[in-house]
Short mmCIF file of C-alpha atoms in Angstrom, two decimals:
data_model
loop_
_atom_site.label_atom_id
_atom_site.label_comp_id
_atom_site.label_asym_id
_atom_site.label_seq_id
_atom_site.Cartn_x
_atom_site.Cartn_y
_atom_site.Cartn_z
CA UNK A 1 -13.80 -9.06 2.61
CA UNK A 2 -13.45 -5.37 1.59
CA UNK A 3 -14.12 -6.21 -2.03
CA UNK A 4 -16.03 -3.14 -3.17
CA UNK A 5 -13.56 -2.32 -5.98
CA UNK A 6 -14.44 -5.44 -8.01
CA UNK A 7 -17.45 -6.96 -6.24
CA UNK A 8 -20.23 -5.61 -8.44
CA UNK A 9 -18.55 -6.82 -11.63
CA UNK A 10 -18.00 -10.25 -10.08
CA UNK A 11 -21.63 -10.61 -9.00
CA UNK A 12 -22.84 -9.32 -12.36
CA UNK A 13 -20.84 -12.00 -14.17
CA UNK A 14 -22.59 -14.65 -12.03
CA UNK A 15 -26.08 -13.24 -12.55
CA UNK A 16 -25.47 -13.07 -16.33
CA UNK A 17 -24.83 -16.80 -16.70
CA UNK A 18 -26.58 -18.63 -19.54
CA UNK A 19 -27.42 -21.33 -16.96
CA UNK A 20 -30.06 -19.79 -14.67
CA UNK A 21 -30.93 -22.41 -12.03
CA UNK A 22 -28.54 -21.55 -9.20
CA UNK A 23 -28.28 -19.80 -5.85
CA UNK A 24 -25.57 -17.20 -5.30
CA UNK A 25 -24.49 -17.29 -1.67
CA UNK A 26 -22.54 -14.23 -0.53
CA UNK A 27 -21.05 -14.16 2.96
CA UNK A 28 -19.48 -10.84 3.93
CA UNK A 29 -16.57 -11.35 6.33
CA UNK A 30 -17.00 -8.14 8.36
CA UNK A 31 -16.00 -5.74 5.58
CA UNK A 32 -15.28 -2.16 6.59
CA UNK A 33 -15.84 -0.72 3.10
CA UNK A 34 -19.01 -0.49 1.01
CA UNK A 35 -19.22 -4.20 0.13
CA UNK A 36 -22.37 -4.90 2.12
CA UNK A 37 -24.27 -2.04 0.48
CA UNK A 38 -23.36 -3.41 -2.96
CA UNK A 39 -24.47 -6.91 -1.98
CA UNK A 40 -27.80 -5.74 -0.59
CA UNK A 41 -28.55 -3.51 -3.59
CA UNK A 42 -27.95 -6.40 -5.98
CA UNK A 43 -29.86 -8.87 -3.78
CA UNK A 44 -32.96 -6.71 -4.01
CA UNK A 45 -32.67 -6.96 -7.79
CA UNK A 46 -32.22 -10.75 -8.00
CA UNK A 47 -33.77 -13.25 -5.54
CA UNK A 48 -31.14 -15.87 -6.39
CA UNK A 49 -28.72 -13.94 -4.17
CA UNK A 50 -28.68 -15.06 -0.54
CA UNK A 51 -26.56 -12.74 1.58
CA UNK A 52 -25.16 -13.16 5.08
CA UNK A 53 -22.61 -11.39 7.24
CA UNK A 54 -20.28 -12.83 9.87
CA UNK A 55 -20.26 -11.54 13.43
CA UNK A 56 -16.46 -11.73 13.51
CA UNK A 57 -13.85 -11.91 10.76
CA UNK A 58 -13.28 -15.56 9.82
CA UNK A 59 -10.59 -15.39 7.14
CA UNK A 60 -10.61 -16.72 3.59
CA UNK A 61 -11.09 -20.48 3.92
CA UNK A 62 -13.30 -20.34 7.01
CA UNK A 63 -15.54 -17.95 5.12
CA UNK A 64 -15.70 -20.36 2.17
CA UNK A 65 -16.92 -22.93 4.71
CA UNK A 66 -19.64 -20.53 5.83
CA UNK A 67 -20.81 -20.45 2.21
CA UNK A 68 -20.63 -24.25 1.93
CA UNK A 69 -22.71 -24.71 5.08
CA UNK A 70 -25.55 -22.73 3.50
CA UNK A 71 -25.43 -24.29 0.04
CA UNK A 72 -28.42 -26.38 -1.01
CA UNK A 73 -27.39 -27.26 -4.56
CA UNK A 74 -26.13 -30.57 -5.94
CA UNK A 75 -22.96 -28.88 -7.17
CA UNK A 76 -20.68 -26.28 -5.60
CA UNK A 77 -19.06 -23.48 -7.61
CA UNK A 78 -16.71 -21.42 -5.42
CA UNK A 79 -16.24 -17.85 -6.57
CA UNK A 80 -14.00 -14.99 -5.43
CA UNK A 81 -15.04 -11.36 -5.02
CA UNK A 82 -12.56 -10.04 -7.59
CA UNK A 83 -12.86 -12.63 -10.39
CA UNK A 84 -15.11 -12.88 -13.46
CA UNK A 85 -17.01 -15.84 -14.90
CA UNK A 86 -17.50 -16.36 -18.65
CA UNK A 87 -21.17 -16.37 -19.60
CA UNK A 88 -21.28 -20.16 -20.23
CA UNK A 89 -19.10 -21.17 -17.26
CA UNK A 90 -21.84 -22.74 -15.14
CA UNK A 91 -23.49 -24.45 -18.10
CA UNK A 92 -20.30 -26.04 -19.40
CA UNK A 93 -19.28 -27.35 -15.99
CA UNK A 94 -22.80 -28.45 -15.06
CA UNK A 95 -23.12 -30.42 -18.30
CA UNK A 96 -19.91 -32.36 -17.59
CA UNK A 97 -21.00 -33.34 -14.08
CA UNK A 98 -24.55 -34.18 -15.16
CA UNK A 99 -23.54 -36.45 -18.02
CA UNK A 100 -20.55 -38.25 -16.49
CA UNK A 101 -21.12 -39.65 -12.97
CA UNK A 102 -17.46 -40.69 -12.68
CA UNK A 103 -16.39 -37.02 -12.66
CA UNK A 104 -16.36 -35.46 -9.18
CA UNK A 105 -14.57 -32.19 -9.98
CA UNK A 106 -14.24 -30.11 -13.13
CA UNK A 107 -12.10 -27.05 -13.81
CA UNK A 108 -11.16 -25.02 -16.84
CA UNK A 109 -8.45 -22.95 -18.40
CA UNK A 110 -8.42 -19.41 -17.00
CA UNK A 111 -7.39 -15.95 -18.02
CA UNK A 112 -5.10 -14.00 -15.71
CA UNK A 113 -5.91 -10.30 -15.76
CA UNK A 114 -4.50 -7.18 -14.19
CA UNK A 115 -6.48 -4.91 -11.88
CA UNK A 116 -8.13 -3.25 -14.88
CA UNK A 117 -9.34 -6.55 -16.33
CA UNK A 118 -6.83 -6.68 -19.18
CA UNK A 119 -5.79 -10.26 -20.00
CA UNK A 120 -2.05 -10.70 -19.41
CA UNK A 121 -1.87 -14.51 -19.63
CA UNK A 122 -4.04 -17.55 -20.32
CA UNK A 123 -3.31 -20.70 -18.33
CA UNK A 124 -4.34 -23.94 -20.01
CA UNK A 125 -3.01 -27.16 -18.50
CA UNK A 126 -3.85 -29.42 -21.45
CA UNK A 127 -4.23 -28.63 -25.18
CA UNK A 128 -7.77 -30.04 -25.17
CA UNK A 129 -10.52 -31.29 -22.87
CA UNK A 130 -9.29 -34.22 -20.80
CA UNK A 131 -10.26 -36.70 -18.07
CA UNK A 132 -7.62 -37.68 -15.49
CA UNK A 133 -7.81 -40.09 -12.57
CA UNK A 134 -8.21 -38.22 -9.31
CA UNK A 135 -5.23 -39.95 -7.69
CA UNK A 136 -3.02 -38.94 -10.61
CA UNK A 137 -4.07 -35.30 -10.31
CA UNK A 138 -3.09 -35.30 -6.63
CA UNK A 139 0.31 -36.82 -7.38
CA UNK A 140 1.06 -34.54 -10.36
CA UNK A 141 0.24 -31.40 -8.36
CA UNK A 142 2.48 -32.55 -5.51
CA UNK A 143 5.30 -33.30 -7.94
CA UNK A 144 5.27 -29.83 -9.53
CA UNK A 145 4.30 -28.07 -6.27
CA UNK A 146 1.63 -26.15 -8.12
CA UNK A 147 -2.14 -25.88 -8.17
CA UNK A 148 -2.76 -26.46 -11.87
CA UNK A 149 -6.33 -27.55 -11.12
CA UNK A 150 -6.98 -23.86 -10.64
CA UNK A 151 -8.15 -21.16 -8.28
CA UNK A 152 -11.63 -21.53 -6.68
CA UNK A 153 -13.31 -19.48 -9.42
CA UNK A 154 -12.26 -22.07 -12.04
CA UNK A 155 -13.65 -25.12 -10.20
CA UNK A 156 -16.99 -26.90 -9.75
CA UNK A 157 -17.46 -30.10 -7.73
CA UNK A 158 -20.12 -32.42 -6.36
CA UNK A 159 -21.50 -31.17 -3.03
CA UNK A 160 -21.68 -34.72 -1.64
CA UNK A 161 -17.87 -34.79 -1.50
CA UNK A 162 -17.44 -31.50 0.37
CA UNK A 163 -16.56 -33.39 3.54
CA UNK A 164 -15.66 -31.03 6.36
CA UNK A 165 -14.94 -28.24 3.89
CA UNK A 166 -11.77 -26.25 3.38
CA UNK A 167 -8.86 -26.85 5.75
CA UNK A 168 -8.47 -23.60 7.69
CA UNK A 169 -5.04 -24.38 9.15
CA UNK A 170 -3.17 -23.34 5.99
CA UNK A 171 -2.50 -19.95 4.44
CA UNK A 172 -2.47 -20.28 0.68
CA UNK A 173 -3.09 -23.87 -0.47
CA UNK A 174 -6.39 -24.56 1.27
CA UNK A 175 -8.07 -24.70 -2.12
CA UNK A 176 -5.82 -27.39 -3.65
CA UNK A 177 -6.18 -29.42 -0.44
CA UNK A 178 -9.96 -29.23 -0.91
CA UNK A 179 -9.62 -30.36 -4.52
CA UNK A 180 -7.49 -33.30 -3.34
CA UNK A 181 -10.17 -34.34 -0.83
CA UNK A 182 -12.84 -34.29 -3.53
CA UNK A 183 -10.65 -36.03 -6.12
CA UNK A 184 -10.05 -38.99 -3.83
CA UNK A 185 -13.62 -39.95 -4.76
CA UNK A 186 -13.40 -40.03 -8.54
CA UNK A 187 -12.25 -38.49 -11.79
CA UNK A 188 -11.12 -34.97 -12.75
CA UNK A 189 -12.29 -33.28 -15.95
CA UNK A 190 -10.48 -30.35 -17.58
CA UNK A 191 -12.18 -27.94 -20.01
CA UNK A 192 -9.58 -26.30 -22.27
CA UNK A 193 -11.66 -23.13 -22.82
CA UNK A 194 -11.01 -20.25 -20.37
CA UNK A 195 -14.28 -19.99 -18.44
CA UNK A 196 -13.06 -17.72 -15.64
CA UNK A 197 -10.76 -14.74 -15.25
CA UNK A 198 -8.53 -14.56 -12.19
CA UNK A 199 -7.61 -10.99 -11.28
CA UNK A 200 -4.16 -10.17 -9.94
CA UNK A 201 -3.86 -6.93 -7.99
CA UNK A 202 -1.92 -5.59 -5.04
CA UNK A 203 -4.64 -6.37 -2.47
CA UNK A 204 -5.50 -9.96 -3.27
CA UNK A 205 -4.61 -12.87 -0.99
CA UNK A 206 -2.40 -14.59 -3.55
CA UNK A 207 0.06 -11.70 -3.68
CA UNK A 208 0.24 -11.48 0.12
CA UNK A 209 0.83 -15.20 0.54
CA UNK A 210 3.51 -15.34 -2.16
CA UNK A 211 5.42 -12.38 -0.75
CA UNK A 212 5.29 -13.91 2.74
CA UNK A 213 6.40 -17.34 1.43
CA UNK A 214 3.38 -18.80 3.22
CA UNK A 215 2.86 -21.16 0.28
CA UNK A 216 6.08 -22.97 1.33
CA UNK A 217 4.68 -23.70 4.79
CA UNK A 218 1.51 -25.02 3.18
CA UNK A 219 3.52 -27.19 0.78
CA UNK A 220 5.31 -28.82 3.73
CA UNK A 221 1.92 -29.41 5.38
CA UNK A 222 0.49 -31.00 2.22
CA UNK A 223 3.54 -33.23 1.90
CA UNK A 224 2.89 -34.62 5.36
CA UNK A 225 -0.85 -34.94 4.82
CA UNK A 226 -0.42 -36.86 1.55
CA UNK A 227 2.75 -38.72 2.49
CA UNK A 228 1.22 -42.07 1.48
CA UNK A 229 0.76 -40.92 -2.13
CA UNK A 230 4.33 -39.62 -2.30
CA UNK A 231 5.66 -42.84 -0.84
CA UNK A 232 3.81 -44.81 -3.52
CA UNK A 233 5.74 -42.63 -5.97
CA UNK A 234 8.92 -43.66 -4.10
CA UNK A 235 9.72 -40.15 -2.88
CA UNK A 236 11.16 -39.82 0.61
CA UNK A 237 10.08 -37.06 2.97
CA UNK A 238 13.63 -35.60 2.86
CA UNK A 239 13.57 -35.35 -0.94
CA UNK A 240 10.14 -33.72 -0.92
CA UNK A 241 11.27 -31.10 1.61
CA UNK A 242 14.34 -30.41 -0.52
CA UNK A 243 12.07 -29.76 -3.51
CA UNK A 244 9.95 -27.38 -1.43
CA UNK A 245 13.08 -25.47 -0.36
CA UNK A 246 14.30 -25.22 -3.96
CA UNK A 247 10.90 -24.03 -5.15
CA UNK A 248 10.73 -21.41 -2.38
CA UNK A 249 14.22 -20.20 -3.37
CA UNK A 250 13.08 -19.73 -6.98
CA UNK A 251 10.07 -17.72 -5.79
CA UNK A 252 12.32 -15.49 -3.67
CA UNK A 253 14.48 -14.87 -6.74
CA UNK A 254 11.37 -14.03 -8.78
CA UNK A 255 10.04 -11.68 -6.11
#
């Protein structure tokens, strides 16, 4: 939605992948800027692009579901309009899923950049490549109240475990909830090389959701949804809510 500032660079990074056998599904969510013109110009250049536009604005996670509903591939690689993929991103993730049937979702380290594309931080959860049980990933993310699996642009998963898609009732954590749903079916694999760059700028959804503390509401929702896992860890609902409140307070201080 209204992604013309970074959209062409994002699409170009997808079309330039060393792995060539993919479809790039672009669903425009009623943009009012020049996004659609960029999409159509690039679609005419590369037949792997399949472009659609919504009749009404759907919002972030509902629009991801529009993409999912049109996907025909064996694997799903979500991708945001303002991010960049490393040239070997698809190949590295595809190879993991192809060669290890126990893995249902793979993600990688990622670079955090500013609006100009300058790297300001690299996030790498583990010092090397690693496999982790899906149930453990869910628990560890709930414990630290963080999505260390990564933003959509850093993730690839098996299409057969897409289920009903992204939960559209939340504001900010719909992606980690999706990862949880996939990871209930198998193993997580982490690639320690940064294969995607996540752009932070004043207009992206992450900044809006952090400043509105909407992530805290989502964290409460996730705690209820995955209460059984937290109870197996012997954490009461009251203690979990206290942790959410403390985490929100730290974010307010940071903001």
